PDB file of C-alpha atoms in Angstrom:
ATOM      1  CA  MET A 105     110.315  95.104 117.389  1.00  0.00           C
ATOM      2  CA  LEU A 106     112.344  98.293 117.206  1.00  0.00           C
ATOM      3  CA  SER A 107     110.973 100.886 119.573  1.00  0.00           C
ATOM      4  CA  ILE A 108     109.554 104.330 118.979  1.00  0.00           C
ATOM      5  CA  GLY A 109     112.227 107.023 118.793  1.00  0.00           C
ATOM      6  CA  THR A 110     114.789 104.682 117.172  1.00  0.00           C
ATOM      7  CA  LYS A 111     116.401 105.646 113.891  1.00  0.00           C
ATOM      8  CA  ALA A 112     114.916 103.407 111.194  1.00  0.00           C
ATOM      9  CA  PRO A 113     117.700 101.153 109.860  1.00  0.00           C
ATOM     10  CA  GLU A 114     118.630 101.757 106.231  1.00  0.00           C
ATOM     11  CA  PHE A 115     117.891  99.077 103.636  1.00  0.00           C
ATOM     12  CA  SER A 116     117.782  98.610  99.903  1.00  0.00           C
ATOM     13  CA  LEU A 117     115.561  95.872  98.468  1.00  0.00           C
ATOM     14  CA  ALA A 118     114.164  94.911  95.074  1.00  0.00           C
ATOM     15  CA  SER A 119     110.607  96.114  94.434  1.00  0.00           C
ATOM     16  CA  THR A 120     110.354  94.747  90.893  1.00  0.00           C
ATOM     17  CA  PRO A 121     112.659  92.533  88.824  1.00  0.00           C
ATOM     18  CA  ASP A 122     114.614  95.642  87.755  1.00  0.00           C
ATOM     19  CA  GLN A 123     114.023  98.258  90.474  1.00  0.00           C
ATOM     20  CA  LYS A 124     115.202  98.764  94.021  1.00  0.00           C
ATOM     21  CA  VAL A 125     113.839 100.901  96.832  1.00  0.00           C
ATOM     22  CA  GLN A 126     116.178 102.448  99.361  1.00  0.00           C
ATOM     23  CA  LEU A 127     114.707 103.856 102.562  1.00  0.00           C
ATOM     24  CA  SER A 128     116.954 106.950 102.576  1.00  0.00           C
ATOM     25  CA  GLN A 129     115.626 107.932  99.139  1.00  0.00           C
ATOM     26  CA  LEU A 130     112.309 108.608 100.837  1.00  0.00           C
ATOM     27  CA  LYS A 131     113.728 111.169 103.258  1.00  0.00           C
ATOM     28  CA  GLY A 132     111.405 114.184 103.449  1.00  0.00           C
ATOM     29  CA  LYS A 133     108.370 111.912 103.351  1.00  0.00           C
ATOM     30  CA  LYS A 134     106.740 109.840 106.010  1.00  0.00           C
ATOM     31  CA  VAL A 135     107.052 106.110 105.376  1.00  0.00           C
ATOM     32  CA  ILE A 136     104.709 103.351 106.461  1.00  0.00           C
ATOM     33  CA  LEU A 137     106.504  99.994 106.583  1.00  0.00           C
ATOM     34  CA  ALA A 138     104.089  97.094 106.568  1.00  0.00           C
ATOM     35  CA  PHE A 139     105.890  93.825 107.242  1.00  0.00           C
ATOM     36  CA  TYR A 140     103.653  90.836 106.467  1.00  0.00           C
ATOM     37  CA  PRO A 141     104.117  87.059 106.425  1.00  0.00           C
ATOM     38  CA  ALA A 142     103.409  86.009 102.850  1.00  0.00           C
ATOM     39  CA  ASP A 143     102.112  86.994  99.432  1.00  0.00           C
ATOM     40  CA  TRP A 144      98.804  85.309  98.480  1.00  0.00           C
ATOM     41  CA  SER A 145      97.804  84.278 102.021  1.00  0.00           C
ATOM     42  CA  PRO A 146      94.229  85.339 102.863  1.00  0.00           C
ATOM     43  CA  VAL A 147      94.903  87.785 105.709  1.00  0.00           C
ATOM     44  CA  CYS A 148      97.853  89.424 103.948  1.00  0.00           C
ATOM     45  CA  SER A 149      95.798  89.794 100.787  1.00  0.00           C
ATOM     46  CA  ASP A 150      92.997  91.497 102.724  1.00  0.00           C
ATOM     47  CA  GLN A 151      95.403  93.752 104.600  1.00  0.00           C
ATOM     48  CA  MET A 152      97.349  94.853 101.505  1.00  0.00           C
ATOM     49  CA  GLY A 153      94.074  95.137  99.567  1.00  0.00           C
ATOM     50  CA  LEU A 154      92.700  97.470 102.223  1.00  0.00           C
ATOM     51  CA  TYR A 155      95.857  99.621 102.175  1.00  0.00           C
ATOM     52  CA  ASN A 156      95.606  99.776  98.409  1.00  0.00           C
ATOM     53  CA  GLU A 157      92.224 101.455  98.908  1.00  0.00           C
ATOM     54  CA  THR A 158      93.476 103.801 101.651  1.00  0.00           C
ATOM     55  CA  LEU A 159      96.599 105.026  99.795  1.00  0.00           C
ATOM     56  CA  LYS A 160      94.845 108.317  99.064  1.00  0.00           C
ATOM     57  CA  LEU A 161      94.372 108.882 102.799  1.00  0.00           C
ATOM     58  CA  PHE A 162      98.043 108.072 103.459  1.00  0.00           C
ATOM     59  CA  HIS A 163      99.174 110.443 100.701  1.00  0.00           C
ATOM     60  CA  GLN A 164      97.183 113.274 102.313  1.00  0.00           C
ATOM     61  CA  HIS A 165      99.718 113.034 105.144  1.00  0.00           C
ATOM     62  CA  ASN A 166     102.728 112.988 102.793  1.00  0.00           C
ATOM     63  CA  ALA A 167     103.210 109.308 103.590  1.00  0.00           C
ATOM     64  CA  GLU A 168     104.314 106.478 101.310  1.00  0.00           C
ATOM     65  CA  LEU A 169     103.391 102.872 101.961  1.00  0.00           C
ATOM     66  CA  ILE A 170     105.841 100.004 101.509  1.00  0.00           C
ATOM     67  CA  GLY A 171     105.011  96.341 102.003  1.00  0.00           C
ATOM     68  CA  ILE A 172     107.824  93.916 102.916  1.00  0.00           C
ATOM     69  CA  SER A 173     107.857  90.120 103.030  1.00  0.00           C
ATOM     70  CA  VAL A 174     110.388  87.359 102.434  1.00  0.00           C
ATOM     71  CA  ASP A 175     108.809  86.494  99.080  1.00  0.00           C
ATOM     72  CA  SER A 176     110.864  86.898  95.907  1.00  0.00           C
ATOM     73  CA  LYS A 177     110.578  89.835  93.518  1.00  0.00           C
ATOM     74  CA  TRP A 178     108.839  87.560  91.006  1.00  0.00           C
ATOM     75  CA  SER A 179     106.190  86.527  93.503  1.00  0.00           C
ATOM     76  CA  HIS A 180     105.678  90.206  94.419  1.00  0.00           C
ATOM     77  CA  PHE A 181     105.457  91.083  90.743  1.00  0.00           C
ATOM     78  CA  ALA A 182     102.689  88.537  90.146  1.00  0.00           C
ATOM     79  CA  PHE A 183     100.869  89.383  93.410  1.00  0.00           C
ATOM     80  CA  CYS A 184     100.928  93.124  92.616  1.00  0.00           C
ATOM     81  CA  GLN A 185      99.655  92.559  89.093  1.00  0.00           C
ATOM     82  CA  ASP A 186      96.922  90.198  90.198  1.00  0.00           C
ATOM     83  CA  ARG A 187      95.654  92.521  92.958  1.00  0.00           C
ATOM     84  CA  LYS A 188      96.343  95.819  91.132  1.00  0.00           C
ATOM     85  CA  PHE A 189      98.406  97.216  94.003  1.00  0.00           C
ATOM     86  CA  HIS A 190      99.636 100.771  93.551  1.00  0.00           C
ATOM     87  CA  PHE A 191     102.465 100.630  96.071  1.00  0.00           C
ATOM     88  CA  PRO A 192     105.745  98.696  96.149  1.00  0.00           C
ATOM     89  CA  LEU A 193     106.233  95.319  97.769  1.00  0.00           C
ATOM     90  CA  LEU A 194     109.857  94.705  98.694  1.00  0.00           C
ATOM     91  CA  ALA A 195     111.577  91.336  98.538  1.00  0.00           C
ATOM     92  CA  ASP A 196     113.385  90.611 101.810  1.00  0.00           C
ATOM     93  CA  PHE A 197     114.584  87.478 100.093  1.00  0.00           C
ATOM     94  CA  GLU A 198     118.369  87.174 100.148  1.00  0.00           C
ATOM     95  CA  PRO A 199     119.705  86.951 102.764  1.00  0.00           C
ATOM     96  CA  LYS A 200     116.260  85.826 103.815  1.00  0.00           C
ATOM     97  CA  GLY A 201     114.488  88.116 106.259  1.00  0.00           C
ATOM     98  CA  ALA A 202     117.560  90.339 106.780  1.00  0.00           C
ATOM     99  CA  VAL A 203     115.500  93.544 106.971  1.00  0.00           C
ATOM    100  CA  ALA A 204     112.814  91.960 109.164  1.00  0.00           C
ATOM    101  CA  LYS A 205     115.661  90.930 111.496  1.00  0.00           C
ATOM    102  CA  LEU A 206     117.026  94.506 111.489  1.00  0.00           C
ATOM    103  CA  TYR A 207     113.599  95.729 112.647  1.00  0.00           C
ATOM    104  CA  ASP A 208     113.341  92.799 115.058  1.00  0.00           C
ATOM    105  CA  VAL A 209     110.134  91.401 113.574  1.00  0.00           C
ATOM    106  CA  TYR A 210     111.382  88.107 112.118  1.00  0.00           C
ATOM    107  CA  ASP A 211     109.662  84.849 113.032  1.00  0.00           C
ATOM    108  CA  ALA A 212     112.484  82.297 112.746  1.00  0.00           C
ATOM    109  CA  THR A 213     110.184  79.317 113.363  1.00  0.00           C
ATOM    110  CA  GLU A 214     107.974  80.084 110.366  1.00  0.00           C
ATOM    111  CA  GLY A 215     110.743  81.630 108.319  1.00  0.00           C
ATOM    112  CA  GLU A 216     108.518  84.631 107.692  1.00  0.00           C
ATOM    113  CA  SER A 217     108.182  88.181 108.875  1.00  0.00           C
ATOM    114  CA  GLN A 218     105.718  88.923 111.652  1.00  0.00           C
ATOM    115  CA  ARG A 219     102.758  91.174 110.865  1.00  0.00           C
ATOM    116  CA  ALA A 220     104.242  94.472 111.990  1.00  0.00           C
ATOM    117  CA  LEU A 221     103.708  98.130 111.190  1.00  0.00           C
ATOM    118  CA  PHE A 222     106.112 101.056 111.537  1.00  0.00           C
ATOM    119  CA  VAL A 223     105.500 104.715 110.773  1.00  0.00           C
ATOM    120  CA  ILE A 224     108.719 106.642 110.116  1.00  0.00           C
ATOM    121  CA  ASP A 225     108.883 110.435 110.056  1.00  0.00           C
ATOM    122  CA  GLU A 226     110.492 112.756 107.477  1.00  0.00           C
ATOM    123  CA  GLU A 227     113.837 112.512 109.303  1.00  0.00           C
ATOM    124  CA  GLY A 228     113.885 108.721 109.362  1.00  0.00           C
ATOM    125  CA  ILE A 229     112.879 108.237 113.014  1.00  0.00           C
ATOM    126  CA  ILE A 230     110.336 105.567 113.999  1.00  0.00           C
ATOM    127  CA  ARG A 231     107.314 107.412 115.454  1.00  0.00           C
ATOM    128  CA  TRP A 232     104.800 104.569 115.781  1.00  0.00           C
ATOM    129  CA  ASN A 233     104.848 100.795 115.723  1.00  0.00           C
ATOM    130  CA  TYR A 234     102.398  97.958 116.084  1.00  0.00           C
ATOM    131  CA  LEU A 235     102.776  94.195 116.204  1.00  0.00           C
ATOM    132  CA  SER A 236      99.568  92.495 115.116  1.00  0.00           C
ATOM    133  CA  PRO A 237      98.490  88.956 115.974  1.00  0.00           C
ATOM    134  CA  VAL A 238      99.584  87.046 112.882  1.00  0.00           C
ATOM    135  CA  GLY A 239      96.057  85.933 111.892  1.00  0.00           C
ATOM    136  CA  MET A 240      94.526  89.395 112.318  1.00  0.00           C
ATOM    137  CA  ASN A 241      94.280  92.163 109.758  1.00  0.00           C
ATOM    138  CA  PRO A 242      95.237  95.260 111.789  1.00  0.00           C
ATOM    139  CA  GLY A 243      93.337  97.681 109.549  1.00  0.00           C
ATOM    140  CA  ALA A 244      94.509 101.214 108.817  1.00  0.00           C
ATOM    141  CA  ASP A 245      93.077 103.135 111.778  1.00  0.00           C
ATOM    142  CA  GLY A 246      96.251 102.947 113.885  1.00  0.00           C
ATOM    143  CA  ILE A 247      98.398 104.170 110.992  1.00  0.00           C
ATOM    144  CA  LEU A 248      96.067 107.095 110.259  1.00  0.00           C
ATOM    145  CA  ASP A 249      95.888 108.086 113.928  1.00  0.00           C
ATOM    146  CA  ALA A 250      99.699 108.084 114.057  1.00  0.00           C
ATOM    147  CA  LEU A 251     100.025 110.157 110.869  1.00  0.00           C
ATOM    148  CA  GLU A 252      97.455 112.630 112.153  1.00  0.00           C
ATOM    149  CA  SER A 253      99.165 113.118 115.494  1.00  0.00           C
ATOM    150  CA  MET A 254     102.543 113.580 113.738  1.00  0.00           C
ATOM    151  CA  ASP A 255     101.041 116.330 111.579  1.00  0.00           C
ATOM    152  CA  LYS A 256      99.787 118.143 114.678  1.00  0.00           C
ATOM    153  CA  LYS A 257     103.283 118.450 116.168  1.00  0.00           C
TER     154      LYS A 257
ATOM    155  CA  MET B 231      88.123  96.690 120.496  1.00  0.00           C
ATOM    156  CA  PRO B 232      87.802  99.483 117.893  1.00  0.00           C
ATOM    157  CA  LYS B 233      84.918 101.866 118.336  1.00  0.00           C
ATOM    158  CA  LEU B 234      82.741 103.629 115.808  1.00  0.00           C
ATOM    159  CA  ARG B 235      84.353 107.050 115.359  1.00  0.00           C
ATOM    160  CA  THR B 236      81.468 108.724 113.568  1.00  0.00           C
ATOM    161  CA  ALA B 237      78.247 108.210 115.496  1.00  0.00           C
ATOM    162  CA  VAL B 238      75.067 107.495 113.578  1.00  0.00           C
ATOM    163  CA  ASN B 239      73.695 110.841 112.413  1.00  0.00           C
ATOM    164  CA  SER B 240      71.165 112.483 110.121  1.00  0.00           C
ATOM    165  CA  LYS B 241      73.220 111.648 107.002  1.00  0.00           C
ATOM    166  CA  ASP B 242      72.897 107.920 107.696  1.00  0.00           C
ATOM    167  CA  HIS B 243      70.369 105.515 106.268  1.00  0.00           C
ATOM    168  CA  VAL B 244      68.502 103.991 109.164  1.00  0.00           C
ATOM    169  CA  GLN B 245      65.946 101.206 109.044  1.00  0.00           C
ATOM    170  CA  GLY B 246      63.645 100.185 111.881  1.00  0.00           C
ATOM    171  CA  ASN B 247      62.839 101.776 115.195  1.00  0.00           C
ATOM    172  CA  ALA B 248      65.023 104.878 115.641  1.00  0.00           C
ATOM    173  CA  ASN B 249      64.819 104.450 119.430  1.00  0.00           C
ATOM    174  CA  ALA B 250      65.605 100.736 119.447  1.00  0.00           C
ATOM    175  CA  PRO B 251      67.874  99.522 122.263  1.00  0.00           C
ATOM    176  CA  ILE B 252      70.191  97.794 119.763  1.00  0.00           C
ATOM    177  CA  GLU B 253      71.913  99.573 116.889  1.00  0.00           C
ATOM    178  CA  LEU B 254      73.478  97.320 114.261  1.00  0.00           C
ATOM    179  CA  LEU B 255      75.621  99.144 111.710  1.00  0.00           C
ATOM    180  CA  GLU B 256      77.131  97.523 108.644  1.00  0.00           C
ATOM    181  CA  TYR B 257      79.985  98.781 106.496  1.00  0.00           C
ATOM    182  CA  GLY B 258      79.324  97.033 103.213  1.00  0.00           C
ATOM    183  CA  ASP B 259      80.173  96.810  99.540  1.00  0.00           C
ATOM    184  CA  TYR B 260      77.427  95.913  97.040  1.00  0.00           C
ATOM    185  CA  GLN B 261      79.846  93.906  94.915  1.00  0.00           C
ATOM    186  CA  CYS B 262      81.341  91.953  97.825  1.00  0.00           C
ATOM    187  CA  PRO B 263      80.065  88.344  97.853  1.00  0.00           C
ATOM    188  CA  HIS B 264      80.357  88.112 101.663  1.00  0.00           C
ATOM    189  CA  CYS B 265      78.073  91.151 101.983  1.00  0.00           C
ATOM    190  CA  GLY B 266      75.729  89.393  99.588  1.00  0.00           C
ATOM    191  CA  HIS B 267      75.675  86.404 101.949  1.00  0.00           C
ATOM    192  CA  ALA B 268      75.105  88.656 104.950  1.00  0.00           C
ATOM    193  CA  TYR B 269      72.162  90.436 103.305  1.00  0.00           C
ATOM    194  CA  PRO B 270      69.439  87.785 103.892  1.00  0.00           C
ATOM    195  CA  ILE B 271      70.857  87.065 107.354  1.00  0.00           C
ATOM    196  CA  ILE B 272      70.425  90.684 108.385  1.00  0.00           C
ATOM    197  CA  LYS B 273      66.924  90.718 106.906  1.00  0.00           C
ATOM    198  CA  SER B 274      65.982  87.659 108.934  1.00  0.00           C
ATOM    199  CA  ILE B 275      67.467  89.104 112.133  1.00  0.00           C
ATOM    200  CA  GLN B 276      65.569  92.358 111.576  1.00  0.00           C
ATOM    201  CA  LYS B 277      62.365  90.379 111.259  1.00  0.00           C
ATOM    202  CA  LYS B 278      63.017  88.384 114.423  1.00  0.00           C
ATOM    203  CA  MET B 279      64.060  91.360 116.545  1.00  0.00           C
ATOM    204  CA  GLY B 280      61.430  93.773 115.273  1.00  0.00           C
ATOM    205  CA  ALA B 281      61.309  97.085 117.133  1.00  0.00           C
ATOM    206  CA  LYS B 282      64.269  96.130 119.308  1.00  0.00           C
ATOM    207  CA  LEU B 283      66.686  96.617 116.412  1.00  0.00           C
ATOM    208  CA  LYS B 284      67.791  99.593 114.393  1.00  0.00           C
ATOM    209  CA  PHE B 285      69.855  98.832 111.275  1.00  0.00           C
ATOM    210  CA  VAL B 286      72.237 101.295 109.626  1.00  0.00           C
ATOM    211  CA  PHE B 287      74.142 100.797 106.363  1.00  0.00           C
ATOM    212  CA  ARG B 288      77.299 102.685 105.363  1.00  0.00           C
ATOM    213  CA  ASN B 289      79.247 102.341 102.137  1.00  0.00           C
ATOM    214  CA  PHE B 290      82.640 100.684 102.124  1.00  0.00           C
ATOM    215  CA  PRO B 291      83.341  99.990  98.445  1.00  0.00           C
ATOM    216  CA  LEU B 292      86.669  98.295  97.694  1.00  0.00           C
ATOM    217  CA  ALA B 293      87.104  99.994  94.358  1.00  0.00           C
ATOM    218  CA  GLU B 294      90.268  98.245  93.197  1.00  0.00           C
ATOM    219  CA  VAL B 295      88.913  94.717  93.560  1.00  0.00           C
ATOM    220  CA  HIS B 296      85.264  95.541  92.847  1.00  0.00           C
ATOM    221  CA  PRO B 297      85.174  97.884  89.857  1.00  0.00           C
ATOM    222  CA  ASN B 298      81.402  98.448  90.044  1.00  0.00           C
ATOM    223  CA  ALA B 299      81.211  98.957  93.788  1.00  0.00           C
ATOM    224  CA  VAL B 300      81.595 102.737  93.881  1.00  0.00           C
ATOM    225  CA  HIS B 301      78.965 103.381  91.226  1.00  0.00           C
ATOM    226  CA  ALA B 302      76.617 100.919  92.915  1.00  0.00           C
ATOM    227  CA  ALA B 303      77.067 102.843  96.179  1.00  0.00           C
ATOM    228  CA  VAL B 304      76.450 106.150  94.400  1.00  0.00           C
ATOM    229  CA  SER B 305      73.285 104.735  92.833  1.00  0.00           C
ATOM    230  CA  SER B 306      71.961 103.878  96.296  1.00  0.00           C
ATOM    231  CA  GLU B 307      72.632 107.458  97.378  1.00  0.00           C
ATOM    232  CA  ALA B 308      70.918 108.758  94.242  1.00  0.00           C
ATOM    233  CA  ALA B 309      67.921 106.557  95.074  1.00  0.00           C
ATOM    234  CA  ALA B 310      68.004 107.971  98.618  1.00  0.00           C
ATOM    235  CA  LEU B 311      67.382 111.426  97.165  1.00  0.00           C
ATOM    236  CA  GLN B 312      64.083 109.992  95.937  1.00  0.00           C
ATOM    237  CA  ASN B 313      63.453 108.318  99.304  1.00  0.00           C
ATOM    238  CA  LYS B 314      64.180 104.844  97.960  1.00  0.00           C
ATOM    239  CA  PHE B 315      67.545 104.062  99.527  1.00  0.00           C
ATOM    240  CA  TRP B 316      66.485 100.757 101.055  1.00  0.00           C
ATOM    241  CA  GLU B 317      64.666  99.609  97.945  1.00  0.00           C
ATOM    242  CA  MET B 318      67.873 100.173  95.954  1.00  0.00           C
ATOM    243  CA  HIS B 319      70.063  98.671  98.700  1.00  0.00           C
ATOM    244  CA  ASP B 320      67.995  95.473  98.598  1.00  0.00           C
ATOM    245  CA  HIS B 321      67.849  95.387  94.823  1.00  0.00           C
ATOM    246  CA  LEU B 322      71.628  95.781  94.480  1.00  0.00           C
ATOM    247  CA  PHE B 323      72.279  92.836  96.772  1.00  0.00           C
ATOM    248  CA  GLU B 324      69.637  90.734  95.052  1.00  0.00           C
ATOM    249  CA  TYR B 325      71.166  91.430  91.635  1.00  0.00           C
ATOM    250  CA  GLN B 326      74.741  91.558  92.864  1.00  0.00           C
ATOM    251  CA  SER B 327      76.187  89.796  89.837  1.00  0.00           C
ATOM    252  CA  ARG B 328      75.107  92.612  87.490  1.00  0.00           C
ATOM    253  CA  LEU B 329      76.128  96.038  88.725  1.00  0.00           C
ATOM    254  CA  ASP B 330      77.407  97.744  85.579  1.00  0.00           C
ATOM    255  CA  ASP B 331      76.200 101.315  84.971  1.00  0.00           C
ATOM    256  CA  LYS B 332      73.595 100.248  82.437  1.00  0.00           C
ATOM    257  CA  SER B 333      72.070  97.800  84.896  1.00  0.00           C
ATOM    258  CA  LEU B 334      72.035 100.443  87.648  1.00  0.00           C
ATOM    259  CA  VAL B 335      69.920 102.721  85.472  1.00  0.00           C
ATOM    260  CA  LYS B 336      67.650  99.796  84.618  1.00  0.00           C
ATOM    261  CA  TYR B 337      67.175  99.089  88.342  1.00  0.00           C
ATOM    262  CA  ALA B 338      66.242 102.734  88.924  1.00  0.00           C
ATOM    263  CA  GLY B 339      63.486 102.238  86.368  1.00  0.00           C
ATOM    264  CA  GLN B 340      62.342  98.974  87.921  1.00  0.00           C
ATOM    265  CA  LEU B 341      62.060 100.708  91.291  1.00  0.00           C
ATOM    266  CA  LYS B 342      59.922 103.396  89.660  1.00  0.00           C
ATOM    267  CA  LEU B 343      62.393 106.161  90.320  1.00  0.00           C
ATOM    268  CA  ASN B 344      62.418 109.264  88.165  1.00  0.00           C
ATOM    269  CA  VAL B 345      65.171 107.910  85.897  1.00  0.00           C
ATOM    270  CA  GLU B 346      66.151 111.237  84.398  1.00  0.00           C
ATOM    271  CA  GLN B 347      66.606 112.714  87.858  1.00  0.00           C
ATOM    272  CA  PHE B 348      68.464 109.570  88.954  1.00  0.00           C
ATOM    273  CA  GLU B 349      70.919 109.913  86.071  1.00  0.00           C
ATOM    274  CA  THR B 350      71.527 113.572  86.900  1.00  0.00           C
ATOM    275  CA  ASP B 351      72.069 112.813  90.583  1.00  0.00           C
ATOM    276  CA  PHE B 352      74.359 109.943  89.635  1.00  0.00           C
ATOM    277  CA  GLU B 353      76.848 112.533  88.327  1.00  0.00           C
ATOM    278  CA  ASN B 354      76.549 114.734  91.412  1.00  0.00           C
ATOM    279  CA  PRO B 355      80.001 114.985  93.066  1.00  0.00           C
ATOM    280  CA  GLU B 356      78.341 115.351  96.474  1.00  0.00           C
ATOM    281  CA  LEU B 357      77.177 111.753  96.283  1.00  0.00           C
ATOM    282  CA  ILE B 358      80.693 110.467  95.601  1.00  0.00           C
ATOM    283  CA  GLN B 359      81.848 112.589  98.536  1.00  0.00           C
ATOM    284  CA  LYS B 360      79.209 110.972 100.736  1.00  0.00           C
ATOM    285  CA  VAL B 361      80.454 107.507  99.698  1.00  0.00           C
ATOM    286  CA  ASP B 362      84.079 108.546 100.321  1.00  0.00           C
ATOM    287  CA  ALA B 363      83.140 109.977 103.720  1.00  0.00           C
ATOM    288  CA  ASP B 364      81.441 106.698 104.659  1.00  0.00           C
ATOM    289  CA  PHE B 365      84.556 104.808 103.583  1.00  0.00           C
ATOM    290  CA  GLU B 366      86.868 107.067 105.573  1.00  0.00           C
ATOM    291  CA  SER B 367      84.727 106.871 108.701  1.00  0.00           C
ATOM    292  CA  GLY B 368      84.968 103.092 108.373  1.00  0.00           C
ATOM    293  CA  VAL B 369      88.738 103.038 107.962  1.00  0.00           C
ATOM    294  CA  ARG B 370      89.146 105.336 110.962  1.00  0.00           C
ATOM    295  CA  SER B 371      86.899 103.038 112.996  1.00  0.00           C
ATOM    296  CA  GLY B 372      89.046 100.007 112.224  1.00  0.00           C
ATOM    297  CA  VAL B 373      87.047  98.446 109.393  1.00  0.00           C
ATOM    298  CA  ASN B 374      89.458  95.968 107.794  1.00  0.00           C
ATOM    299  CA  GLY B 375      87.181  94.235 105.315  1.00  0.00           C
ATOM    300  CA  THR B 376      83.545  93.793 104.425  1.00  0.00           C
ATOM    301  CA  PRO B 377      81.086  93.267 105.841  1.00  0.00           C
ATOM    302  CA  SER B 378      82.156  94.855 109.131  1.00  0.00           C
ATOM    303  CA  PHE B 379      79.582  95.295 111.865  1.00  0.00           C
ATOM    304  CA  PHE B 380      79.347  97.684 114.807  1.00  0.00           C
ATOM    305  CA  ILE B 381      76.854  96.960 117.549  1.00  0.00           C
ATOM    306  CA  ASN B 382      75.951  99.925 119.714  1.00  0.00           C
ATOM    307  CA  GLY B 383      79.160 101.561 118.540  1.00  0.00           C
ATOM    308  CA  GLU B 384      81.546  98.662 119.214  1.00  0.00           C
ATOM    309  CA  LYS B 385      83.186  96.625 116.469  1.00  0.00           C
ATOM    310  CA  TYR B 386      81.813  93.091 116.342  1.00  0.00           C
ATOM    311  CA  ASP B 387      84.487  90.572 115.352  1.00  0.00           C
ATOM    312  CA  ASP B 388      82.725  87.263 115.966  1.00  0.00           C
ATOM    313  CA  SER B 389      81.034  85.229 113.236  1.00  0.00           C
ATOM    314  CA  TRP B 390      77.987  86.805 111.576  1.00  0.00           C
ATOM    315  CA  ASP B 391      76.195  83.564 110.826  1.00  0.00           C
ATOM    316  CA  GLU B 392      72.588  84.080 111.862  1.00  0.00           C
ATOM    317  CA  GLU B 393      72.650  82.000 115.015  1.00  0.00           C
ATOM    318  CA  THR B 394      75.811  83.544 116.465  1.00  0.00           C
ATOM    319  CA  LEU B 395      74.889  87.118 115.615  1.00  0.00           C
ATOM    320  CA  LEU B 396      71.272  86.833 116.761  1.00  0.00           C
ATOM    321  CA  THR B 397      72.274  85.150 120.019  1.00  0.00           C
ATOM    322  CA  TYR B 398      74.744  87.944 120.705  1.00  0.00           C
ATOM    323  CA  LEU B 399      72.260  90.708 119.883  1.00  0.00           C
ATOM    324  CA  GLU B 400      69.602  89.136 122.086  1.00  0.00           C
ATOM    325  CA  SER B 401      72.085  88.718 124.929  1.00  0.00           C
ATOM    326  CA  LEU B 402      72.438  92.494 124.972  1.00  0.00           C
ATOM    327  CA  LEU B 403      68.746  92.876 125.755  1.00  0.00           C
ATOM    328  CA  THR B 404      68.847  90.988 129.016  1.00  0.00           C
TER     329      THR B 404
END
């Protein structure tokens, strides 16, 4: 995975069938990138469901959350609607896993992203990262600790 | 292993011997079916461990997936103001399938609370803040779903079926 202090690589991916999200558009805000293996899988659902509940805490630190997996925009669309998510899920779909590869968190054997977290600062520099065991929901405590320590600087 | 960031304090609801050697803390959601399954297990473990166990419950309502969970949590806090937190806690898990606002008020009546006072307290923003504070303390302690348990301040990630949990708790006594 890309290391702390690295400039976060730029990307532009579909978030809905007719919208795209570009990382550089979020300059001036902190960004939490949550790479996860697959829509609908139990652990991913719990993890994204938890973050959906902790968005308010992220926003208190001027941070936006973005989920990324190799699923298509239509799968994301249905998953978001079903789970009432209030944050974008980006489709790293074509070429498959290109952004996960840029961040060095692609699992080529499974053809999915690893379960990886990055916190990027207002200038686009990676300030925190975490690679979770794939079957484990990493929770939000690490992200919040990172955001808090960034605010103190 | 994540640790409990906010130690058990005077704002918490504590059941059993306050000086017990084992402290079991649950972050739970009244509308979560897994918490509903855990409820009788915890009761049974409390019975078997007696004065050796202290049990603490904190709110962790997942509001987006469980639309009644926050109000159910608030109703338990409103009952606490009339010294009936645990009665309401038990009642909410026993009637988990019906937690709409109307039912919550009905339960207050069944538990012989002062219903008028209960309804006033239900609107008290301080109670929502208490529920939010519980939730945040859980998130900061690494709670990633419900129920989540902390035993003497350490997150417990093994199975909470009665045999596994009881065996682990008893192993701490020796």
